[in-house]
Coordinates of C-alpha atoms in Angstrom, one line a residue:
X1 CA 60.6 115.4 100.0
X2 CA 61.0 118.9 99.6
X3 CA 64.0 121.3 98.2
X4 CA 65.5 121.6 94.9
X5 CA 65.7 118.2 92.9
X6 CA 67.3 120.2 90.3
X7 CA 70.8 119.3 90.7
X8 CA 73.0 122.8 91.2
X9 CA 75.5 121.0 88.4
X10 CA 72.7 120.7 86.1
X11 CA 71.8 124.5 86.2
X12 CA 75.3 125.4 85.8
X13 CA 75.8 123.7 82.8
X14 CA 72.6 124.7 81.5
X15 CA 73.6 128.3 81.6
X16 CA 76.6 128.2 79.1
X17 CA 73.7 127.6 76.2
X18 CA 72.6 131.5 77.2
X19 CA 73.4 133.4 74.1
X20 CA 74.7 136.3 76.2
X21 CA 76.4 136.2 79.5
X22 CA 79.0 139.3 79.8
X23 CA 76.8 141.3 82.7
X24 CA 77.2 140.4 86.2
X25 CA 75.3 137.1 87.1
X26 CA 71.8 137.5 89.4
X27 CA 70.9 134.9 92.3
X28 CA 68.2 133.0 91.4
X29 CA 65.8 131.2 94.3
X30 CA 64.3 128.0 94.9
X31 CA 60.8 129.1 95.8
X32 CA 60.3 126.0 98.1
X33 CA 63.2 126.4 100.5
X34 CA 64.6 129.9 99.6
X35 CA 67.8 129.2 98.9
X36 CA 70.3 129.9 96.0
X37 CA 69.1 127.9 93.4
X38 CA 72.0 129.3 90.6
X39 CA 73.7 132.5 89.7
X40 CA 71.9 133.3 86.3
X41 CA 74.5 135.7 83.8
X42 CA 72.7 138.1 82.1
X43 CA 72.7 139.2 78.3
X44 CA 73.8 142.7 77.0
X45 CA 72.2 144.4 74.5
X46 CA 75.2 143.8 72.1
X47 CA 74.5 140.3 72.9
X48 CA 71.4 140.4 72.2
X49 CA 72.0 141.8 68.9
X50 CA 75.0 139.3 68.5
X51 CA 72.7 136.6 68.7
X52 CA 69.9 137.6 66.7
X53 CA 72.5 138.2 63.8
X54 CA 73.5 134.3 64.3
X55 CA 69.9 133.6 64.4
X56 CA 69.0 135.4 61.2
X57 CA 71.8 133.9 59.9
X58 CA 70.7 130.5 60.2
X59 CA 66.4 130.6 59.5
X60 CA 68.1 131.5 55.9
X61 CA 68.7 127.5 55.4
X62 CA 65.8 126.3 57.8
X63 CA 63.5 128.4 55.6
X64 CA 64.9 126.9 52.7
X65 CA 65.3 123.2 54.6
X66 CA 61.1 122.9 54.0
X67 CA 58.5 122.0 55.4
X68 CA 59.4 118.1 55.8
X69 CA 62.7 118.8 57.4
X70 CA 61.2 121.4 59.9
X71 CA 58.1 118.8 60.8
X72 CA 60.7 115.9 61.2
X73 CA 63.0 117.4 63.5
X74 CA 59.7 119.2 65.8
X75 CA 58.4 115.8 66.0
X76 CA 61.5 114.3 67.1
X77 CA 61.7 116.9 69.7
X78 CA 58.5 116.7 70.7
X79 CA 59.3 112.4 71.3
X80 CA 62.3 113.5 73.4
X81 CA 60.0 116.2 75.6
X82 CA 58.0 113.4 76.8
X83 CA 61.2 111.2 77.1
X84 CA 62.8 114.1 79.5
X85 CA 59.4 114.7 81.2
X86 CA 60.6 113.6 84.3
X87 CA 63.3 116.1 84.7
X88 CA 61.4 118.9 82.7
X89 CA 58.8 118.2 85.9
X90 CA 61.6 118.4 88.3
X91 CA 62.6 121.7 86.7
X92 CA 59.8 123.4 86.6
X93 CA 59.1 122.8 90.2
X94 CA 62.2 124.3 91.1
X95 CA 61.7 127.3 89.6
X96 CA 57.8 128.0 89.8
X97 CA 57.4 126.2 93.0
X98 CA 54.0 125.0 91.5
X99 CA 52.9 121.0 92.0
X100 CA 53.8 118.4 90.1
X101 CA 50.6 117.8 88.8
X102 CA 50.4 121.7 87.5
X103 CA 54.1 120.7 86.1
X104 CA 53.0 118.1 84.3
X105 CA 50.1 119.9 82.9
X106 CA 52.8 122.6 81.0
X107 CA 54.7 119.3 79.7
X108 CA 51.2 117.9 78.1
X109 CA 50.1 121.0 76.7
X110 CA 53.9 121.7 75.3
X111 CA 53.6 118.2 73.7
X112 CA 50.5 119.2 72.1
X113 CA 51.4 122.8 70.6
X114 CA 54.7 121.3 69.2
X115 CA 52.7 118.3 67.5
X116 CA 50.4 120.7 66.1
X117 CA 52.4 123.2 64.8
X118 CA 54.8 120.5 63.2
X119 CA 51.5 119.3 61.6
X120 CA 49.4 122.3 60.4
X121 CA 52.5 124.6 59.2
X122 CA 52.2 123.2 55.7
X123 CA 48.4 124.4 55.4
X124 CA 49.2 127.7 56.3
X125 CA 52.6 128.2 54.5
X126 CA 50.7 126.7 51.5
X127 CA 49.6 129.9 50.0
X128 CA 48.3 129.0 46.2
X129 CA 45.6 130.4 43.3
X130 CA 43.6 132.8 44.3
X131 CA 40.1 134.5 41.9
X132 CA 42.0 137.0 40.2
X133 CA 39.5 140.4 39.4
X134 CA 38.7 139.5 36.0
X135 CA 37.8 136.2 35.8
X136 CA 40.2 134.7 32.7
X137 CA 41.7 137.7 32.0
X138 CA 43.7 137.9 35.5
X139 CA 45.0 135.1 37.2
X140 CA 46.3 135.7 41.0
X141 CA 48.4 133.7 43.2
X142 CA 49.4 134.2 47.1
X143 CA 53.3 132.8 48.0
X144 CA 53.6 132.9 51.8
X145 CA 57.0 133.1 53.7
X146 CA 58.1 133.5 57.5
X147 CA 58.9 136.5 58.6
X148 CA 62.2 136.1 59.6
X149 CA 63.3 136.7 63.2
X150 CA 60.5 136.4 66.1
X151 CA 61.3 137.9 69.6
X152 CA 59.5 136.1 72.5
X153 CA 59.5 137.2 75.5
X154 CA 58.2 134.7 78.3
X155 CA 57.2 135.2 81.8
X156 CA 58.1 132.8 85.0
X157 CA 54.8 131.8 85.9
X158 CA 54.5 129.2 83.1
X159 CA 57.7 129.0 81.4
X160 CA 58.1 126.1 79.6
X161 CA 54.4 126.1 78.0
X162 CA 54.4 129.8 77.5
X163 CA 57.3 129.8 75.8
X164 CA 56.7 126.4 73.8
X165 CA 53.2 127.9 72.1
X166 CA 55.5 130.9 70.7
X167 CA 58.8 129.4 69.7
X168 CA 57.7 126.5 68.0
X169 CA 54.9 127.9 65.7
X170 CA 57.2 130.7 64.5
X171 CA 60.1 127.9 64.2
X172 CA 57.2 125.6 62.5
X173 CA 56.5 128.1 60.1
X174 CA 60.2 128.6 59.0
X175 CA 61.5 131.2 61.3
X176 CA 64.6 132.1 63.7
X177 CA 63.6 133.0 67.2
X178 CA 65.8 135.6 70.1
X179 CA 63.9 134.7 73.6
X180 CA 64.0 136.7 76.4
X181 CA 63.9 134.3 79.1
X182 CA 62.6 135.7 83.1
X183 CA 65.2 134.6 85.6
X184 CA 63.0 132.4 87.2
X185 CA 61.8 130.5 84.4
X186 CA 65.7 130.2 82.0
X187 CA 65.9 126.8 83.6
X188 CA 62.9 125.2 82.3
X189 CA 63.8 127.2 79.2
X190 CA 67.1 126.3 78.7
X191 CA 66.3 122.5 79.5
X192 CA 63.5 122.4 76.5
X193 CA 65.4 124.2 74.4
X194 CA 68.6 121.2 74.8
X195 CA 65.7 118.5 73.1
X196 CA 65.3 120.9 70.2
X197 CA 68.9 120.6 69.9
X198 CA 69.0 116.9 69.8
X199 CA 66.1 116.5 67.9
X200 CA 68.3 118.1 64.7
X201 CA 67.8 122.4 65.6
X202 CA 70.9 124.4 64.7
X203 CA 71.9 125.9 68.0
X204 CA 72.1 129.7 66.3
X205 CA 68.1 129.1 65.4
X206 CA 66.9 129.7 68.9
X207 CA 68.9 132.2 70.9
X208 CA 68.1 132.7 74.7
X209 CA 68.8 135.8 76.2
X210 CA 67.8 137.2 80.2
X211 CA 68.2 140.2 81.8
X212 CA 66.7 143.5 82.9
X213 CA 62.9 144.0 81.1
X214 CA 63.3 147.5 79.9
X215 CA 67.1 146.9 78.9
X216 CA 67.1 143.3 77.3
X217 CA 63.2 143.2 76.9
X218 CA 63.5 146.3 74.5
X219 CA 66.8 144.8 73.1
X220 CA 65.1 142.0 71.7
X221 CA 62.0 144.4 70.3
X222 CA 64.2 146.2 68.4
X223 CA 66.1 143.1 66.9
X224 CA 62.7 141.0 65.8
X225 CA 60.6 141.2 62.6
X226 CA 57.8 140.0 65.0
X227 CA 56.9 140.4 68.9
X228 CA 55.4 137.8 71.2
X229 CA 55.0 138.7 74.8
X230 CA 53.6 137.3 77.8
X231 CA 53.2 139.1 81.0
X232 CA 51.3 142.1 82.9
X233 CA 49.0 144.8 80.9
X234 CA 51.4 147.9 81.9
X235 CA 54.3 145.8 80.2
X236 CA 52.9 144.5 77.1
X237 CA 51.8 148.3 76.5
X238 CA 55.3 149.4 76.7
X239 CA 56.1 146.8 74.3
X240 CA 53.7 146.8 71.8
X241 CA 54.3 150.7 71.3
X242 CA 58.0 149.9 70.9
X243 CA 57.0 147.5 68.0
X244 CA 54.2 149.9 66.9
X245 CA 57.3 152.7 66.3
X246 CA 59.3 149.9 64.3
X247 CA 55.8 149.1 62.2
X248 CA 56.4 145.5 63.2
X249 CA 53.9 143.3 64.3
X250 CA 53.3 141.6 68.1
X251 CA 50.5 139.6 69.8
X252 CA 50.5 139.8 73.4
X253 CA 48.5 138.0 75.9
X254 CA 48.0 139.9 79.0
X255 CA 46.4 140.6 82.3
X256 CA 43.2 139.4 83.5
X257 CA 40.2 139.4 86.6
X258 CA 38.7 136.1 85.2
X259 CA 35.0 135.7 86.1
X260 CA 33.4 132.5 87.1
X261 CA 30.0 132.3 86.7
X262 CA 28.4 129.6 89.3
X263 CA 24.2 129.2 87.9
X264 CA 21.2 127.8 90.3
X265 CA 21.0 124.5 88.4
X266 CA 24.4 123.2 89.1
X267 CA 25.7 119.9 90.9
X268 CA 27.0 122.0 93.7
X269 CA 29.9 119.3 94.8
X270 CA 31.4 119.0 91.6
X271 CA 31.0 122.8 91.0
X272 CA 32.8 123.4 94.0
X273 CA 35.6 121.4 93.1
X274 CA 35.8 122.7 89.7
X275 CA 36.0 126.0 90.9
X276 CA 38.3 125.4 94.0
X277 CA 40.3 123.7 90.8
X278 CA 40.0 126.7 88.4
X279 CA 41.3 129.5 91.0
X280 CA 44.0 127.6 92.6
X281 CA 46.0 125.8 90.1
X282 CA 49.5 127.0 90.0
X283 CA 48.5 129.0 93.5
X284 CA 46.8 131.5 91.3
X285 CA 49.7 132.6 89.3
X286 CA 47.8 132.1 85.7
X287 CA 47.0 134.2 83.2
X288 CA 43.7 132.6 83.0
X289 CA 42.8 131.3 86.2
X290 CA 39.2 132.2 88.0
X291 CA 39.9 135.6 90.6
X292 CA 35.6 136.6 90.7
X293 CA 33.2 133.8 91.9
X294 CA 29.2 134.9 91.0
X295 CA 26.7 132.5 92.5
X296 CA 23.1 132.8 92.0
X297 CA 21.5 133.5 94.9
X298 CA 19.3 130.5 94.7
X299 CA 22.3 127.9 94.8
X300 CA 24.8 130.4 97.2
X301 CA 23.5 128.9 100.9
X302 CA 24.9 125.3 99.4
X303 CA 27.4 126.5 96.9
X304 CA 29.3 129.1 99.0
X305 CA 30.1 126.8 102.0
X306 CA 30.6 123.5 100.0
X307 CA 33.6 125.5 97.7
X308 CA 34.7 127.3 101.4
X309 CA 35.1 123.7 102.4
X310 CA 36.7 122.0 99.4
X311 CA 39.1 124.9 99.6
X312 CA 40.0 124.6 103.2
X313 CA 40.7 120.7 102.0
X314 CA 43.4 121.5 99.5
X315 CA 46.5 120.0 100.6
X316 CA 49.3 122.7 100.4
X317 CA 52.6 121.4 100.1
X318 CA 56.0 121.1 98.1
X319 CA 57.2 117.9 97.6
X320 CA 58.3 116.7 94.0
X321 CA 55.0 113.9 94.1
X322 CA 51.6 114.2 93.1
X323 CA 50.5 114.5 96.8
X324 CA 50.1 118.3 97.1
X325 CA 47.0 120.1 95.4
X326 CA 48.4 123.4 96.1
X327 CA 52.2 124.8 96.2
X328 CA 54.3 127.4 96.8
X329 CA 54.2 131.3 95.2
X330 CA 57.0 131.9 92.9
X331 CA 58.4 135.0 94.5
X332 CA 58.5 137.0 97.6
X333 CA 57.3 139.6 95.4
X334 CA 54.2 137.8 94.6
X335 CA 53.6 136.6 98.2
X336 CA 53.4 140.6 99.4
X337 CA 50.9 140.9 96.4
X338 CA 48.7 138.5 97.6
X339 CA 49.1 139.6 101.4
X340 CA 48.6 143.1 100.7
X341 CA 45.4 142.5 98.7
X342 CA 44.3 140.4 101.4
X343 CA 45.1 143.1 104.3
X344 CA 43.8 145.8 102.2
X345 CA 40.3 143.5 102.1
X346 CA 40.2 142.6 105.3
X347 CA 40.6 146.1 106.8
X348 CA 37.6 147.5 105.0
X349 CA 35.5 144.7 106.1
X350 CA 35.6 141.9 103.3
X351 CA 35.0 138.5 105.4
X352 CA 37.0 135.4 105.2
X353 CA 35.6 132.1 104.1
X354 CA 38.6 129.7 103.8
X355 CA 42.5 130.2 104.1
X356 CA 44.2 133.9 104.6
X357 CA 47.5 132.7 106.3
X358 CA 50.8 132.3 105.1
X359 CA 52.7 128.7 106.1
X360 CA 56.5 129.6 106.6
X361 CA 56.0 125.8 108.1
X362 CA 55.8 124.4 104.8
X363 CA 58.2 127.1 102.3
X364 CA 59.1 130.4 102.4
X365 CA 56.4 131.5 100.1
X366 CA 53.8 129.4 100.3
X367 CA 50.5 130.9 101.2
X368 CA 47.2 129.5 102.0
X369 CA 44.7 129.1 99.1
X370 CA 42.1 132.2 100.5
X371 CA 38.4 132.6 99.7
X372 CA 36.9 135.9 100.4
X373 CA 33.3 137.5 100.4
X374 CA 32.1 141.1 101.4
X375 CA 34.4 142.7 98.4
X376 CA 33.3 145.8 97.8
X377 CA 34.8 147.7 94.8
X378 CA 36.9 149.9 96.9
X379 CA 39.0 147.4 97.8
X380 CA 42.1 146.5 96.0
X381 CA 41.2 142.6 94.8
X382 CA 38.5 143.3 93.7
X383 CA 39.3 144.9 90.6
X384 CA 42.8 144.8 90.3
X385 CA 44.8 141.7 89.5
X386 CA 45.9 139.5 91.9
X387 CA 47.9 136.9 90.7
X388 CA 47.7 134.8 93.6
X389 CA 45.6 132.3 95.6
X390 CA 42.6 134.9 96.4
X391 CA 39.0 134.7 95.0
X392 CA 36.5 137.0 96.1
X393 CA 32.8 134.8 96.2
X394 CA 30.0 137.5 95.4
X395 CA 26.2 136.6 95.3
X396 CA 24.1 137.8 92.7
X397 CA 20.5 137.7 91.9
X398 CA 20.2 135.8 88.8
X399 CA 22.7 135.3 85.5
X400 CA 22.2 138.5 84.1
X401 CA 23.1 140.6 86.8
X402 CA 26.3 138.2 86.7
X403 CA 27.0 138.3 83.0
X404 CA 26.9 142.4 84.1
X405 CA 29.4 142.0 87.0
X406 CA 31.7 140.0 84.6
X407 CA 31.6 141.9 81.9
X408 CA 32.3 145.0 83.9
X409 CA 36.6 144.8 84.0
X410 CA 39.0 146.2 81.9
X411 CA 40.3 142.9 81.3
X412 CA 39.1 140.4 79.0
X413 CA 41.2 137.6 79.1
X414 CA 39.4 134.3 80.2
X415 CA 35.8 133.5 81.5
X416 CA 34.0 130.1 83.0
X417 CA 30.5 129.0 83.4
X418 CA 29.1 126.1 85.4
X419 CA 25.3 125.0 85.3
X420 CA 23.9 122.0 84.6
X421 CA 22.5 122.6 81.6
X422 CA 24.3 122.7 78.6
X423 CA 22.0 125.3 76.9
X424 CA 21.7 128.0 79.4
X425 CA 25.8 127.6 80.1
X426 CA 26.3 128.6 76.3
X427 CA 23.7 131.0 76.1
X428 CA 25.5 133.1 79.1
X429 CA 29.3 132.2 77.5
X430 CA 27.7 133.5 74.4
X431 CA 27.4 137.2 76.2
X432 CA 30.7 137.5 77.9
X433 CA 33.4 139.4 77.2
X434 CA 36.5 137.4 77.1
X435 CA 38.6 135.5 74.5
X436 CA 38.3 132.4 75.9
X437 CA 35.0 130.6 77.8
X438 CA 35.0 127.3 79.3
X439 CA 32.0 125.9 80.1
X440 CA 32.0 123.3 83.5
X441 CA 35.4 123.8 83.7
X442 CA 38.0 127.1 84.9
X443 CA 40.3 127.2 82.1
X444 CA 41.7 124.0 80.8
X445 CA 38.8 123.4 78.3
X446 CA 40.2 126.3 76.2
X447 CA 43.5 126.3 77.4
X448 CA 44.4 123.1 76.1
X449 CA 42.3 123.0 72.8
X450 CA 45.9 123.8 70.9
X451 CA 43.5 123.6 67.4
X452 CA 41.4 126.5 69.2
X453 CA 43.1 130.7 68.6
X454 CA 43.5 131.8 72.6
X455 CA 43.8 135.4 73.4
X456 CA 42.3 138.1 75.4
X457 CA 40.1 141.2 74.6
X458 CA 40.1 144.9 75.5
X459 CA 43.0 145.4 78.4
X460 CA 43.8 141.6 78.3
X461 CA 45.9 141.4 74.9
X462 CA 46.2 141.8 71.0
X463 CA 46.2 138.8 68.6
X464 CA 46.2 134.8 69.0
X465 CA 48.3 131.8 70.2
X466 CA 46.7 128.5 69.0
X467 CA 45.5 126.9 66.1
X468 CA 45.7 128.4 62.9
X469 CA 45.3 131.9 63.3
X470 CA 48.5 131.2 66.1
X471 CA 50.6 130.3 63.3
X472 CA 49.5 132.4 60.7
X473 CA 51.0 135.6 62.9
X474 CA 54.3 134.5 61.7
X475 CA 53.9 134.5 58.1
X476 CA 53.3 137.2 55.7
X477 CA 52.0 137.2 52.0
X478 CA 52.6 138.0 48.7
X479 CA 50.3 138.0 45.9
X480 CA 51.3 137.7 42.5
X481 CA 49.0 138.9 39.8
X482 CA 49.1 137.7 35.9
X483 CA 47.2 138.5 32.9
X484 CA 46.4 135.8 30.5
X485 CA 46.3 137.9 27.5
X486 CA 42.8 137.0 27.0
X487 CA 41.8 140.5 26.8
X488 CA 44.1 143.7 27.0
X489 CA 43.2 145.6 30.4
X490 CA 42.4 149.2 29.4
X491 CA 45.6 152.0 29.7
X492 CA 43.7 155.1 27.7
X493 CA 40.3 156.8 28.3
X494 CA 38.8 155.9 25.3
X495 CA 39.6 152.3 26.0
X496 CA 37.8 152.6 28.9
X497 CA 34.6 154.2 27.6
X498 CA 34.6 150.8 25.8
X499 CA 34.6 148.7 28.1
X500 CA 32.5 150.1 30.6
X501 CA 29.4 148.6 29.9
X502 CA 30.8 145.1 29.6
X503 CA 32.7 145.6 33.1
X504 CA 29.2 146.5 34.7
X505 CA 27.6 143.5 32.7
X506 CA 30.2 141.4 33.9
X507 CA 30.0 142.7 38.1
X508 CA 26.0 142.0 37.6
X509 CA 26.2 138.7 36.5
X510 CA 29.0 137.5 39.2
X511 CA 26.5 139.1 41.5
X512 CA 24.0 137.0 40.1
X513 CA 25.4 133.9 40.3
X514 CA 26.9 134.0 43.9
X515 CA 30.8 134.5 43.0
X516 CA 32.9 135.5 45.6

C-alpha cells in the first residue's frame, strides 16, 4: 500500500499545538504520491518571541520541580513513544518518504536518548566540592544550573530523532526549549511532542515554531540562551555567527562526504551488504551516511561487483511495511540534487555500476539507489555533498593511500572501516579524521551509542550530541569559593614577603606527592 497513512484530520489537528500560526499557511507534500499532505501556518517573529516568553516562563518551576520530577515525567514519555510507535512510524513515512524500517530506527534511537538523558541528568547537574588552591585554607564548591531557554532548530531528513537528542537533554537538564520545526518534518514533531504532553510537560515548556530559515530560523537565535542546529555547513555558519554576536553558545552538527574504507582482508559478501546498507539508508539523506567507497585493490575485482550487485538487489519501494529496503527522496529539491550530480558525473566520463534512473513508476521522487566509479575530482559528487542515493566506488592501492583520500575533505563528520581484522580496522579508524568511526558497520555503531558524544570535525560541526558531554552543553557553572579561616590569605606586601617561602614549600610538596 502506498500514499499517506497519515490521516489529513490528524495533521490538522496537530497544527493548532504550533506556537505561532498568524503568516499565510505553506502546502506541504507527501513525498510518496505528491500530493497535498496539509497546509502547514507559519510562525512570525513576534510569535516566536511570544512563545519563548511563555517558555521562559515556565522552565522557572521545571528548574525548580528537580531532578526526580523531570526524570519521572521523560520516562513516562519515553513509555508512551514506544506505545505510539505505530503512528510515529506512519508519520514519519509521510513526511520523509523513508522506509519503515529506517522509521523505526528514529523511534529506537529516540527511545534511547530520552531514557538516557532522564537517567544521567542528575550526574551532570550534580556539581559539588571541588580542591580549593590552598589546601585547608580554601574550600571551593561548583553549583550547576540550566541555562535557561535552548533554541533547536531541526531539519526534515530525520525529524523526530534529530530533534529528540536536542530537546530532551536540554529539557533533562532543567531547561525550556523554542524549536524551529522544517515544514516537512512539524508532523513527526508535533506528534512527539503530544507524548511529552501526556507524560506530565507543561505545554508553554516546549514551543514549536516553522517558517522561513533566515526569518524564523534567526528569530529563534536571538530568543535562546543556547543554539542547537542541524542542517547544511553554509547554514549552520550563518547561525553560529548570529549566536557568536549574542556571546551565546551553539553546537551544530553539519555537512559531510563520509568515507568508507573497504580493506583486502574483508568477507566481501557481508562487506558488500554493509556498505550497500551504510550509503543507502534513508535513500542517502543522512548526515552520516557513507558517499566515498575506497577498496584495496587486492579485494576490488570481488568487492566492486558483489556491492554493484547487492545494490542493484535493493528493493525500492513505498509502502507503509517492512518490505522496501529503499524509499522515496524527501523533496523535488533533493531529487534534482542527486540528478544533477549524477548528469554532471556521467558527462565527464564517471561510469555507472548499479542504478542511475529515476522510477516515476513507484513515487514522484523516488530514485534509484546509484553506484558510480571513474569520479574524478572535477566532478561535482565527488567532493561536494550529495545528500542522496549516490556513492562514488574508487580503488586504491593499499590503506594508506585510502586513509589519504579520506582524510582529504573539508568535512569531517562520520567515517567507516570494514576488514576482517579487528586490529588493522582500529589502527586505520585511529588515523581518520572524523568525529565518529564505525568499524564493520556505516554509521549505526556510533550513531546509536547514545552514552557515546557524536559530532563532526573541521567543516562538519562544533560541539557534541550524546552522552555526557551532550548534556553538559546545556548547563553552566558556578564556583563558590570559601576560606576556612585557617590562615589569613595575604592583602599587604609585607604579608606577602612572609609567606613566600611557605607558598613555594607548599607548591613543591603537592608536586611531590601527585596532587592534582
Amino acid at each position: 500500500m502506498s500514499g499517506s497513512m497519515l490521516p489529513r484530520t490528524l495533521a490538522d489537528e496537530l497544527v493548532t499545538d504550533l506556537a505561532g500560526r498568524a503568516a499565510d499557511p505553506v502546502s506541504v507534500v507527501a513525498p510518496f504520491t505528491g500530493e497535498e499532505l496539509y497546509r502547514l501556518p507559519h510562525a512570525t517573529p513576534a510569535e516566536v518571541q511570544d512563545a519563548a516568553a511563555r517558555a521562559r516562563a515556565a522552565q522557572r518551576a521545571w528548574r525548580d520541580a528537580g531532578d526526580a520530577h523531570r526524570r519521572a515525567v521523560l520516562l513516562r514519555a519515553h513509555d508512551l513513544l514506544l506505545d505510539r510507535r505505530e503512528l510515529l512510524l506512519d508519520a514519519v513515512q509521510t513526511e520523509t518518504g523513508k522506509t519503515r524500517g529506517q522509521a523505526f530506527e528514529e523511534v529506537f534511537n529516540s527511545a534511547a536518548a530520552i531514557r538516557y538523558a532522564a537517567l544521567s541528568a542528575r550526574r551532570v547537574l550534580a556539581g559539588g566540592r571541588r580542591r580549593g588552591g590552598i589546601p585547608l585554607v580554601v574550600r571551593a564548591r561548583v553549583r550547576v544550573n540550566p541555562k535557561g531557554l535552548v533554541g533547536v532548530i531541526t531539519p526534515w531528513n530525520y525529524p523526530l530523532v534529530l530533534g529528540i537528542m536536542d530537546v530532551v537533554p536540554a529539557l533533562a537538564t532543567g531547561n525550556a526549549i523554542v524549536q524551529k520545526a522544517d515544514d516537512q518534518g512539524a508532523l513527526s514533531v508535533l506528534l512527539a511532542r503530544r507524548a511529552f504532553l501526556d507524560a506530565g510537560l507543561p505545554p508553554e515548556l516546549w514551543a514549536v515554531v516553522t517558517g522561513p530559515g533566515a526569518e524564523i530560523g534567526s528569530a529563534v537565535v536571538d530568543a535562546a540562551d543556547y543554539v542547537c542546529f542541524t542542517g547544511s555547513t553554509a547554514t549552520g555558519r550563518t547561525v553560529a555567527q548570529r549566536a557568536a554576536g549574542r556571546l551565546i553558545g551553539s553546537s551544530m552538527e553539519l555537512g559531510g562526504k563520509n568515507p568508507l574504507i573497504v580493506l583486502d582482508d574483508v568477507d566481501v559478501e557481508k562487506a558488500a551488504a554493509d556498505a550497500a546498507y551504510g550509503c543507502f539508508s534513508a535513500a542517502g539523506q543522512l548526515c552520516v551516511s557513507v558517499e566515498r567507497v575506497y577498496v584495496e585493490r587486492g579485494i576490488a575485482d570481488r568487492f566492486v561487483p558483489a556491492f554493484a550487485d547487492r545494490v542493484a538487489g535493493l528493493a525500492i519501494g513505498t509502502s507503509f511495511d517492512y518490505t522496501p529496503d529503499v524509499g522515496s527522496l524527501a523533496t523535488r529539491a533533493q531529487l534534482e540534487r542527486v540528478t544533477a550530480h549524477l548528469d554532471d558525473a556521467l558527462g565527464k566520463g564517471a561510469t555507472l555500476l548499479a542504478g542511475g534512473h529515476a522510477r516515476p513508476d513507484l513515487g514522484p521522487l523516488v530514485m534509484e539507489p546509484t553506484v558510480l566509479t571513474d569520479v574524478t575530482d572535477d566532478m561535482a559528487c565527488s567532493t561536494g555533498e550529495t545528500f542522496g542515493p549516490l556513492v562514488a566506488v574508487t580503488i586504491v592501492d593499499s590503506a594508506d593511500d585510502a586513509i589519504r583520500a579520506s582524510n582529504a575533505s573539508e568535512y569531517g563528520l562520520n567515517a567507516s572501516v570494514m576488514s576482517g581484522s579487528r586490529a588493522r580496522a582500529r589502527a586505520v579508524a585511529a588515523r581518520l579524521e572524523a568525529g565518529s568511526v564505525n568499524i564493520g558497520e556505516g554509521y549505526r555503531a556510533t550513531f546509536g551509542s547514545i552514552d557515546a558524544p557524536m559530532g563532526g570535525v573541521k567543516q562538519s560541526g562544533l560541539g557534541r550530541r550524546n552522552g555526557r558531554e551532550g548534556l553538559e552543553r546545556f548547563v553552566q557553572s558556578t564556583t563558590i569559593g570559601e576560606t576556612t579561616g585557617l590562615m589569613q590569605l595575604p592583602r599587604a606586601g609585607y604579608e606577602f614577603g612572609r609567606l613566600v617561602g611557605l607558598m613555594v614549600v607548599l607548591l613543591r610538596t603537592l608536586k611531590a606527592v601527585r596532587r592534582r
